Coordinates of C-alpha atoms in Angstrom, one line a residue:
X369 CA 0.0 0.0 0.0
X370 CA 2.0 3.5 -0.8
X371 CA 1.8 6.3 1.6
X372 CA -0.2 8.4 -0.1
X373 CA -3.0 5.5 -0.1
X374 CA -2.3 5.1 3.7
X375 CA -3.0 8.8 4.1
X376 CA -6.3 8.7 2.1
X377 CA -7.8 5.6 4.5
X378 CA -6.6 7.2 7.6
X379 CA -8.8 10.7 6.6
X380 CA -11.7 8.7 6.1
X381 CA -11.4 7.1 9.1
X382 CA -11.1 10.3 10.9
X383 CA -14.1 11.5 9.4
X384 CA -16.5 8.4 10.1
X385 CA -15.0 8.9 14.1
X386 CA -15.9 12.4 14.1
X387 CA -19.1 12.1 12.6
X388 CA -20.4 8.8 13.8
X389 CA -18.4 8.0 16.6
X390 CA -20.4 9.9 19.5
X391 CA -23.7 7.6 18.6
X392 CA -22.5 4.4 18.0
X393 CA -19.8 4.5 21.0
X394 CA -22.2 5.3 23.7
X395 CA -20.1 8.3 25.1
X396 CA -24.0 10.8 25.2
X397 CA -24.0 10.3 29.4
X398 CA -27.5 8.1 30.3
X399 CA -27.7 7.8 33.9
X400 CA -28.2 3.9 35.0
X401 CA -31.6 3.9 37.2
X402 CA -30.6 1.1 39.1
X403 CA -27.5 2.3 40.7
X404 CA -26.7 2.3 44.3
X405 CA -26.6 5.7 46.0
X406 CA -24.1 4.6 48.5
X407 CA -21.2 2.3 49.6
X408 CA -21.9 0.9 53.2
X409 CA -19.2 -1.2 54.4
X410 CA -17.8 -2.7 51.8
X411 CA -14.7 -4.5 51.7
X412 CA -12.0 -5.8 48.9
X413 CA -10.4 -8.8 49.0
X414 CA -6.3 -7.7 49.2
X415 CA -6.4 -11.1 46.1
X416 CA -7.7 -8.7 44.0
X417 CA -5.9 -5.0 44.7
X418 CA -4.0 -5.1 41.5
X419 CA -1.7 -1.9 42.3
X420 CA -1.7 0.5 45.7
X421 CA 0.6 3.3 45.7
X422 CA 0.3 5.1 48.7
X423 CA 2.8 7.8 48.1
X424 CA 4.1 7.1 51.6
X425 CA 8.2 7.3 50.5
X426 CA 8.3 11.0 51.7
X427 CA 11.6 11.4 49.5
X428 CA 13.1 9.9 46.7
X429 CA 12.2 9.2 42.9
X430 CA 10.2 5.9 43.3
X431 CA 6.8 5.2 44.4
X432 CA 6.5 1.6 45.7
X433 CA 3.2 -0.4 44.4
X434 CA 1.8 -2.3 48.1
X435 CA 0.0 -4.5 46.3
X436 CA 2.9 -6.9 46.1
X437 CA 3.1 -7.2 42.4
X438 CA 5.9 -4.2 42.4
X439 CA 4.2 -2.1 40.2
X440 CA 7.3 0.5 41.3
X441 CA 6.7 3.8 39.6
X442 CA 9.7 6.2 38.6
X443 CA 8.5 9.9 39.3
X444 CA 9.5 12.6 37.5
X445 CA 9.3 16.3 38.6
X446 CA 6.8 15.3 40.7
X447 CA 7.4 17.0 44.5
X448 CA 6.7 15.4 47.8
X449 CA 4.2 16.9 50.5
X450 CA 2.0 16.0 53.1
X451 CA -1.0 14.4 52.0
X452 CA -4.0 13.1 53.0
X453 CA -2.4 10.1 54.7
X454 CA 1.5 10.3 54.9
X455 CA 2.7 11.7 52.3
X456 CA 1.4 12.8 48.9
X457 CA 3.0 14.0 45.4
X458 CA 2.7 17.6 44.5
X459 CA 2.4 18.1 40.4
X460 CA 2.6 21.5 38.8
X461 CA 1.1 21.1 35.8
X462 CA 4.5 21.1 33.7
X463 CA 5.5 17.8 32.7
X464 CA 5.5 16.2 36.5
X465 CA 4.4 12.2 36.0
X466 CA 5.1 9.1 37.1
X467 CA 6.1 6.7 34.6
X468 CA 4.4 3.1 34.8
X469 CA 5.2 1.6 31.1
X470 CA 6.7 -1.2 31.5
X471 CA 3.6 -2.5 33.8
X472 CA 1.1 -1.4 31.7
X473 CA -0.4 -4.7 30.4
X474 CA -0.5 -6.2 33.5
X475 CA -2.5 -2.5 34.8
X476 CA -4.6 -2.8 31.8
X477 CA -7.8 -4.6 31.7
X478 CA -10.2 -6.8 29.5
X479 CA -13.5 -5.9 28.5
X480 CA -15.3 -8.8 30.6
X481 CA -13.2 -7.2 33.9
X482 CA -14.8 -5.5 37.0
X483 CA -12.3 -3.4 38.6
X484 CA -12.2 0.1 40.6
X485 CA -9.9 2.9 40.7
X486 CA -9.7 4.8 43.7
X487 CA -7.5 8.1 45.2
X488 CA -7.7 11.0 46.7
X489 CA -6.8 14.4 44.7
X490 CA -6.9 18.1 46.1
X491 CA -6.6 20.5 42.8
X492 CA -7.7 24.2 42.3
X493 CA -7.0 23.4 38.2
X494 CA -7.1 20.4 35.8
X495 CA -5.2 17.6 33.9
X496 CA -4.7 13.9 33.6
X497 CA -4.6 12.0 36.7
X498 CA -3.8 8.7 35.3
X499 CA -3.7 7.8 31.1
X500 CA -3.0 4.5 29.7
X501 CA -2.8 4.1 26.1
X502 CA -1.7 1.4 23.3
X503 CA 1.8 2.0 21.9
X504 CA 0.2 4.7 19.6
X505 CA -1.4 6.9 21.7
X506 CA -5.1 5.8 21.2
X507 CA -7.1 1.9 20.2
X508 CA -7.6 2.1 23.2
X509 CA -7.2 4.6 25.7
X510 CA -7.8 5.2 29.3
X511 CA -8.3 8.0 31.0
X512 CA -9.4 9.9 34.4
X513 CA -9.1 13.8 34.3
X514 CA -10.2 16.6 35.9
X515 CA -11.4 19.2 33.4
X516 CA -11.3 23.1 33.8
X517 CA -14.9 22.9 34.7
X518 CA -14.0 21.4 37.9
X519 CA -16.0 17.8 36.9
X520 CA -14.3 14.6 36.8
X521 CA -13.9 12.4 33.7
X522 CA -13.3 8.8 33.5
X523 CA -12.9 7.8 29.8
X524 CA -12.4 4.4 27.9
X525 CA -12.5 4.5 23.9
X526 CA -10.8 2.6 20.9
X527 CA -11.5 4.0 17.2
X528 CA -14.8 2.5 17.3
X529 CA -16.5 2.8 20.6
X530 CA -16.4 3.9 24.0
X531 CA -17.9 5.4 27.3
X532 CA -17.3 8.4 28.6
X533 CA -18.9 9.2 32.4
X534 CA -18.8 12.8 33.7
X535 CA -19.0 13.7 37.0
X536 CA -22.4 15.6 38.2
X537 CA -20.3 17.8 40.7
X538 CA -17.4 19.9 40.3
X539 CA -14.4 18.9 42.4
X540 CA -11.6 21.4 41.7
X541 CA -12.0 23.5 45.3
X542 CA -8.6 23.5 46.9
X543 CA -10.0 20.4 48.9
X544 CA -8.8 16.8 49.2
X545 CA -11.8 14.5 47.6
X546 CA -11.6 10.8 47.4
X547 CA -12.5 9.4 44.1
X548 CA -14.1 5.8 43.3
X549 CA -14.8 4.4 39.9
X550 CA -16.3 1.7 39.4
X551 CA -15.9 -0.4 35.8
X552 CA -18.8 -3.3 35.7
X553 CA -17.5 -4.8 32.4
X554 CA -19.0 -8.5 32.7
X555 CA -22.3 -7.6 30.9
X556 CA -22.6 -6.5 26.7
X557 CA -23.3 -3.0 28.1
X558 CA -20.6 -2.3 30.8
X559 CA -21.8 0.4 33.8
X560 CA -19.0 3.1 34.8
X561 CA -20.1 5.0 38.4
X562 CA -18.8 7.6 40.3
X563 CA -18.6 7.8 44.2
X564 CA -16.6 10.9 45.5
X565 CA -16.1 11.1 49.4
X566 CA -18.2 8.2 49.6
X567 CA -21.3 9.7 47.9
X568 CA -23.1 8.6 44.8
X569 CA -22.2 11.0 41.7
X570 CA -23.3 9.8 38.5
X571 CA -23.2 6.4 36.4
X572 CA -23.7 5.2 32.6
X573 CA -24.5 1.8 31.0
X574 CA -24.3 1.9 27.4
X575 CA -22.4 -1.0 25.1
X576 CA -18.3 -1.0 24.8
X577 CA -16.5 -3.1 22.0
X578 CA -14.2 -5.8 22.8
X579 CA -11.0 -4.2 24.9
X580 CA -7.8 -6.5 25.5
X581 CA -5.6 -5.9 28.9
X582 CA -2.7 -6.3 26.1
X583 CA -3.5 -3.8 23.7
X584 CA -2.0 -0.8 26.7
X585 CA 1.5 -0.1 26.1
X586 CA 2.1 3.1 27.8
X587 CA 1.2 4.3 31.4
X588 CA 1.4 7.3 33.5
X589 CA 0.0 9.4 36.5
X590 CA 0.0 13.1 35.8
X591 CA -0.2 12.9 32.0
X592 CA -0.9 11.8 29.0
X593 CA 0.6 8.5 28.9
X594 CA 1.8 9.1 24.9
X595 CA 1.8 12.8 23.8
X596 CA 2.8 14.2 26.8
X597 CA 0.1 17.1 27.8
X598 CA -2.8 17.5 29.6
X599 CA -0.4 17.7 32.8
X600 CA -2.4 17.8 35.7
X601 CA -1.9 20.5 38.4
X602 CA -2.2 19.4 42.5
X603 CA -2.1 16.9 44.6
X604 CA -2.8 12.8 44.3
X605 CA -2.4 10.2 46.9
X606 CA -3.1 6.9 47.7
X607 CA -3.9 5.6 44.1
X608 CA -5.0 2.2 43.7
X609 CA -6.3 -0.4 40.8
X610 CA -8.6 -3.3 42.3
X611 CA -9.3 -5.6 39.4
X612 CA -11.6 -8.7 39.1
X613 CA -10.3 -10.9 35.9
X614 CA -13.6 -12.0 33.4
X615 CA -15.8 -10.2 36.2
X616 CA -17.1 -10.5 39.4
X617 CA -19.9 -12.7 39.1
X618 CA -23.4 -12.7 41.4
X619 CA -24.6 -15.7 42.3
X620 CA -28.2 -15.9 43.3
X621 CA -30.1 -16.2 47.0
X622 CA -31.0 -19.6 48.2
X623 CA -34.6 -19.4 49.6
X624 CA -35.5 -21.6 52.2
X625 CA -39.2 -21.4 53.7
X626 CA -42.7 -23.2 54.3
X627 CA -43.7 -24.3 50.8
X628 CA -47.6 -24.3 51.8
X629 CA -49.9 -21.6 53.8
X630 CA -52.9 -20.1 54.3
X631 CA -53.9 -16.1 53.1
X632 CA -54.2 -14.1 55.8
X633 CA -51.7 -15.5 57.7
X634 CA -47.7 -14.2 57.7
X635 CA -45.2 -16.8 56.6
X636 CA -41.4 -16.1 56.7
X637 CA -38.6 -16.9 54.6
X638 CA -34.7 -16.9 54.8
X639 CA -32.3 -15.5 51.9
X640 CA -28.6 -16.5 51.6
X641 CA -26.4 -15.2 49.2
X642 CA -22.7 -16.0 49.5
X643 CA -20.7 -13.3 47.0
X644 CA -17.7 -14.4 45.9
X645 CA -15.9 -11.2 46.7
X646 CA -17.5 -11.5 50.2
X647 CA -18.8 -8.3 49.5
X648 CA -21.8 -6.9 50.9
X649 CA -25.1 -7.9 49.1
X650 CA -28.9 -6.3 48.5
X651 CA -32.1 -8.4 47.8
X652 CA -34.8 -8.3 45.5
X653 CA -37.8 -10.4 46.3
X654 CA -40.2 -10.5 44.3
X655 CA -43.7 -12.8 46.3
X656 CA -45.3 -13.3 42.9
X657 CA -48.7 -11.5 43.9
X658 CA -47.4 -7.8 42.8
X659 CA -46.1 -7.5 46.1
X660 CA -41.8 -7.1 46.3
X661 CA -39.2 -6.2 48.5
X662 CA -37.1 -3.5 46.3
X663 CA -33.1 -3.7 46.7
X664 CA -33.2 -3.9 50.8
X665 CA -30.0 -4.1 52.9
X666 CA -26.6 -4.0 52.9
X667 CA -26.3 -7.5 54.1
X668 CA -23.0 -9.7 54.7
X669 CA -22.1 -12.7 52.2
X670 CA -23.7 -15.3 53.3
X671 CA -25.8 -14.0 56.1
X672 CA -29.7 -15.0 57.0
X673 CA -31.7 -12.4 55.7
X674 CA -35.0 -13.9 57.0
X675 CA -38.5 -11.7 55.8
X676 CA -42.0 -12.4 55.9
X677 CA -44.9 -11.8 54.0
X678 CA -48.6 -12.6 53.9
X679 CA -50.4 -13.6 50.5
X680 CA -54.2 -12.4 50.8
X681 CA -55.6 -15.0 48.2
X682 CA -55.3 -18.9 47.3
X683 CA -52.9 -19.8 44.8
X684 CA -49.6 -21.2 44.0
X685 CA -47.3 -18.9 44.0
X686 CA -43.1 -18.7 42.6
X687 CA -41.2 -16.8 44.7
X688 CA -37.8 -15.4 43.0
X689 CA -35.0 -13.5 44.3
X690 CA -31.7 -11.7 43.0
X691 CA -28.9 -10.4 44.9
X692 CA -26.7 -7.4 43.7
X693 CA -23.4 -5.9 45.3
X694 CA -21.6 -2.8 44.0
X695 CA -20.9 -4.1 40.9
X696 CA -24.4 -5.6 39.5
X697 CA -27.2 -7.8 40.0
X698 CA -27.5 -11.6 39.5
X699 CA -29.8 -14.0 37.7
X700 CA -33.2 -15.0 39.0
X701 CA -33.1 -17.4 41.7
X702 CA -34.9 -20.7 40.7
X703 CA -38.7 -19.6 41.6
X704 CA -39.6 -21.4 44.8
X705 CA -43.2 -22.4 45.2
X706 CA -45.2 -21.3 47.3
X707 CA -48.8 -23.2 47.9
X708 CA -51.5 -20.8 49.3
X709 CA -54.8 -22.5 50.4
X710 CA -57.2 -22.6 53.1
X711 CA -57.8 -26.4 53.4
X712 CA -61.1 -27.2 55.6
X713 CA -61.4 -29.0 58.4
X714 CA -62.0 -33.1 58.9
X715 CA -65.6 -34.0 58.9
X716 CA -66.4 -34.4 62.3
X717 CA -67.3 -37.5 63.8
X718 CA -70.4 -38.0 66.4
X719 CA -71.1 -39.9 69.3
X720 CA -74.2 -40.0 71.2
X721 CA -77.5 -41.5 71.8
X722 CA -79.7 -42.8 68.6
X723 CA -82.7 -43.3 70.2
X724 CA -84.8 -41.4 72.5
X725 CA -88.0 -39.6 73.6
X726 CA -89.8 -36.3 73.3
X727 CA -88.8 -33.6 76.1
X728 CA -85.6 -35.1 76.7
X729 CA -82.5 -33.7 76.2
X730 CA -79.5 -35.6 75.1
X731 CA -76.1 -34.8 74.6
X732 CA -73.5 -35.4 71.5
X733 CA -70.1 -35.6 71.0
X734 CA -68.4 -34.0 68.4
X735 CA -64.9 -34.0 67.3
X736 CA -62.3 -33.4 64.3
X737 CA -59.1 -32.0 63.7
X738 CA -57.9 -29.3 61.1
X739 CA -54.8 -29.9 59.1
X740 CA -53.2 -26.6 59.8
X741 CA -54.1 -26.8 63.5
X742 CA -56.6 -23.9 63.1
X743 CA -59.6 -23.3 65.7
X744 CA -62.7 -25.1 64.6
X745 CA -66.4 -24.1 65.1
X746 CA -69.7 -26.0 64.5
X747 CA -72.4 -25.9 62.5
X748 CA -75.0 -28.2 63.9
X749 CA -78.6 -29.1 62.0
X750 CA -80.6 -31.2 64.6
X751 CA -83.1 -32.4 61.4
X752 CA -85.9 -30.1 63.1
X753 CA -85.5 -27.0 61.7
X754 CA -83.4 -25.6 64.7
X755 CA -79.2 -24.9 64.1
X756 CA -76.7 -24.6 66.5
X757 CA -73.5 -23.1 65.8
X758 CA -71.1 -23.4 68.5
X759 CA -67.3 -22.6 69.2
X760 CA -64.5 -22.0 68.9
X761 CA -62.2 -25.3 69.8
X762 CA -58.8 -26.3 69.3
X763 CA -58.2 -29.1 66.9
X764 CA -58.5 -32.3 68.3
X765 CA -60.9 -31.4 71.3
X766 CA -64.2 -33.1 71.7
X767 CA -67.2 -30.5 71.9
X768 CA -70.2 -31.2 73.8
X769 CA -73.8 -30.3 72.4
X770 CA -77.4 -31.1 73.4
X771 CA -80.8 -30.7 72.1
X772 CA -84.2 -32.5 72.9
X773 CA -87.0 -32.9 70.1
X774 CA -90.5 -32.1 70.8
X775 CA -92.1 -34.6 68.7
X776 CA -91.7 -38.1 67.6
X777 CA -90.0 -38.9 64.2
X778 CA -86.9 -40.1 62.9
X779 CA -84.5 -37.3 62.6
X780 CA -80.8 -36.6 60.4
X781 CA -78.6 -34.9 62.8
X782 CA -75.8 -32.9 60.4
X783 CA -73.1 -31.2 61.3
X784 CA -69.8 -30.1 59.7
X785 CA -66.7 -28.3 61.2
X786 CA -65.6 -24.7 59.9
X787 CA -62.0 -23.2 60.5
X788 CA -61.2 -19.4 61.6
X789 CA -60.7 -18.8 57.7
X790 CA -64.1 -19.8 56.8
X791 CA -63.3 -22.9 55.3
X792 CA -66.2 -25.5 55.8
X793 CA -65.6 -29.5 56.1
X794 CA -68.3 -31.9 54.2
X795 CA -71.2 -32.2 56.3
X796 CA -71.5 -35.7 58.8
X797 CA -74.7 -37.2 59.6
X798 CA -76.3 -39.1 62.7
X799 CA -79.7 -41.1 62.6
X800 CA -81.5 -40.6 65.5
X801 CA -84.9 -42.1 66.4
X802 CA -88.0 -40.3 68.9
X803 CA -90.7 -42.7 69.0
X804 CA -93.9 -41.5 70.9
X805 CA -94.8 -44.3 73.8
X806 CA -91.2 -45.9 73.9
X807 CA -90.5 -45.3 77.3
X808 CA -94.2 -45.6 78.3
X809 CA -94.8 -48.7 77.1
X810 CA -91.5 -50.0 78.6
X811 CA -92.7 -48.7 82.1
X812 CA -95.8 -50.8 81.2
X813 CA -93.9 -53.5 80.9
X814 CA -91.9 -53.4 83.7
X815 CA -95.4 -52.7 85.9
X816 CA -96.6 -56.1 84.0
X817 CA -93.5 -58.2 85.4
X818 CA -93.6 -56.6 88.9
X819 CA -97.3 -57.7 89.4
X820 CA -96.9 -60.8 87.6
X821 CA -94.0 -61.7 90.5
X822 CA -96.8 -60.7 93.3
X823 CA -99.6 -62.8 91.9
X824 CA -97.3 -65.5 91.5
X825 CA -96.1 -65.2 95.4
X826 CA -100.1 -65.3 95.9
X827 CA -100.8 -67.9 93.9
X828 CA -98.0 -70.2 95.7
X829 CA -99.1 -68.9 99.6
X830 CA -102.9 -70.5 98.7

């Protein structure tokens, strides 16, 4: 290909950047809805700090990385102060960096990464804080700057694509601020947000092309890692990379609970989620019946989150969860069923007479038990137009009811059980038999027997 061919392609490229690039790279700033508007005690594994440099030498021309991956950087120009904690490095805006090239693969990332950069900065002006860049100076590039407006900048973009996030607040007030940024790459449309001095900013998803830790070539703090400018002007300390390789990945809660109920009635339910990062975890339950539990917590990896809820009508119902931490959400938990039904009582059973006369009243047992141990009442139909309804009683305890019929007959004595919920058993039936003269003509009887015994002793004294 001759040069002046080269030249040609390269201006159209250019111009397709310039005049495309801001829609197909996502860099317009859409704030994510679903962001979390503070850090509460969250800890990093040490496993995963990539590079720390505290600034903490006080003198010298190296900056030691405490990470343990000696990730030493060489500082140039750069003057030593009192920082935020121990010491700090003073730039003035005229070519004062420290140089971190040869470690720049190993500080770059992958698309699929998680990571967060974190420091604190005190600056009354602007520049670079940190650049890294492929050996040509963009494809991709890096960047976290504070511009003349005062707002922060955190920037990642190849020739193709990119996200830019801008701070909401401005930040260049002659006071130290600590900085977060957090990089969720593991998803197609990576989420970049902003936490200064432990305060929510701003955020943006939006969709990033494939990035390789192995395309960065050329590192620095303080400048622009390949051309030099953008110097930045104040103070940095305590700079460190945290970086979670292909992504820290949620796993979803376990739910562990009674699988069958009643409406009405409050039933609770344990959630453990176990983060592999041991960082701290919200929940989102959703109870299947429109009802959910939106984002609550901070909780602990692998703590018993235990909530209740009461479902007001029958029906099975697939209770799912997801846990998030600070870098995103996880995958529905597999829904766990829920069976919501009022099931009636036993029919009862009775005990009592089956055969007596008018006037008299005569007692019956009734008893019956209610699968979920509710109190029971009775409904009572003594087969001559007269109900009885009577109760409560535990499950399982006889009850004691009488009545007396007026007139002979043959009656159907009916009763069924009903729980506190309204649920009614299938009704039970008792035959019970009044006969007029019954008793009467057994008293006869007995007065026929009596006098038959004296007549006989009569008979036997003649």
């Amino acid at each position: 290909m001759n040069e002046k061919y080269k030249s040609l392609v390269i201006i159209a490229l250019l111009f397709i950047i310039a005049c495309f690039g801001p829609t197909i790279s996502g860099y317009n700033n859409i704030l994510n809805q679903n962001k979390i508007t503070n850090i509460v005690n969250n800890t990093i594994s040490n496993s995963y700090v990539n590079a720390y440099w505290k600034f903490d030498e006080c003198s010298g021309n190296i900056t030691v990385d405490s990470s343990g991956h000696n990730f030493n950087g060489s500082i140039f120009g750069a003057s030593w102060i009192n920082g935020q904690s121990g010491c700090a490095l003073n730039y003035n805006g005229y070519n004062n960096y420290v140089l971190l090239d040869s470690y720049s693969e190993y500080l770059g990332f992958n698309k699929t990464d998680d990571l967060i950069f974190s420091l604190w900065f005190n600056s009354t002006d602007d520049g670079l804080i940190y650049s890294s860049t492929a050996s040509w100076g963009y494809n991709p590039e890096l960047r976290i700057e504070l511009l003349t407006d005062g707002r922060l900048l955190f920037k990642i973009f190849t020739l193709v694509c990119g996200i830019s996030l801008y701070s909401i607040n401005t930040y260049n007030d002659g006071q130290w601020h600590y900085a977060e940024f957090y990089f969720n790459g593991i998803t197609a449309n990576p989420t970049i947000s902003l936490y200064v001095d432990n305060v929510f900013d701003s955020s943006i998803s939006d969709w990033l092309c494939e990035i390789s830790n192995d395309d960065f070539a050329k590192t620095k703090i303080g400048k622009h890692a390949y051309n030099s400018s953008n110097c930045f002007n104040g103070f940095i300390d305590e700079f460190k990379i945290v970086k979670y390789p292909m992504g820290n990945l949620q796993e979803p809660p376990s739910i562990y609970g009674p699988i069958k109920g009643q409406p009405t009635k409050q039933y609770n339910y344990s959630f453990i989620t176990y983060d592999p990062e041991s960082d701290d975890i919200w929940l989102f339950i959703d109870w299947n019946d429109s009802e959910v539990e939106d984002w609550i917590g901070p909780y602990k990896s692998g703590e018993e989150v235990v909530v209740g809820h009461i479902w007001k009508e029958e029906n099975n119902y697939k209770v799912t969860a997801r846990s998030k931490d600070i870098w995103h959400q996880s995958q529905k938990s597999q829904p766990y069923e829920v069976m919501i039904i009022d099931e009636p009582p036993n029919p009862p059973i009775i005990t009592g007479p089956k055969i007596g006369v008018p006037g008299k009243i005569y007692n019956y047992t009734l008893v019956t038990t209610d699968p979920e141990g509710d109190n029971i009442f009775y409904e009572i139909k003594w087969g001559d137009n007269i109900t009885d309804f009577i109760g409560p009683y535990k499950s399982g305890i006889s009850a004691i009811a009488g009545h007396n019929w007026t007139n002979k007959g043959t009656y159907v004595m009916k009763t069924r059980a009903r729980d506190s919920f309204g649920a009614n058993s299938t009704w039970s039936k008792y035959n019970i038999k009044i006969p007029r003269n019954y008793i009467k003509s057994l008293n006869l009887f007995d007065y026929f027997i009596k006098n038959i015994q004296n007549l006989f002793k009569i008979f036997l004294l003649r």
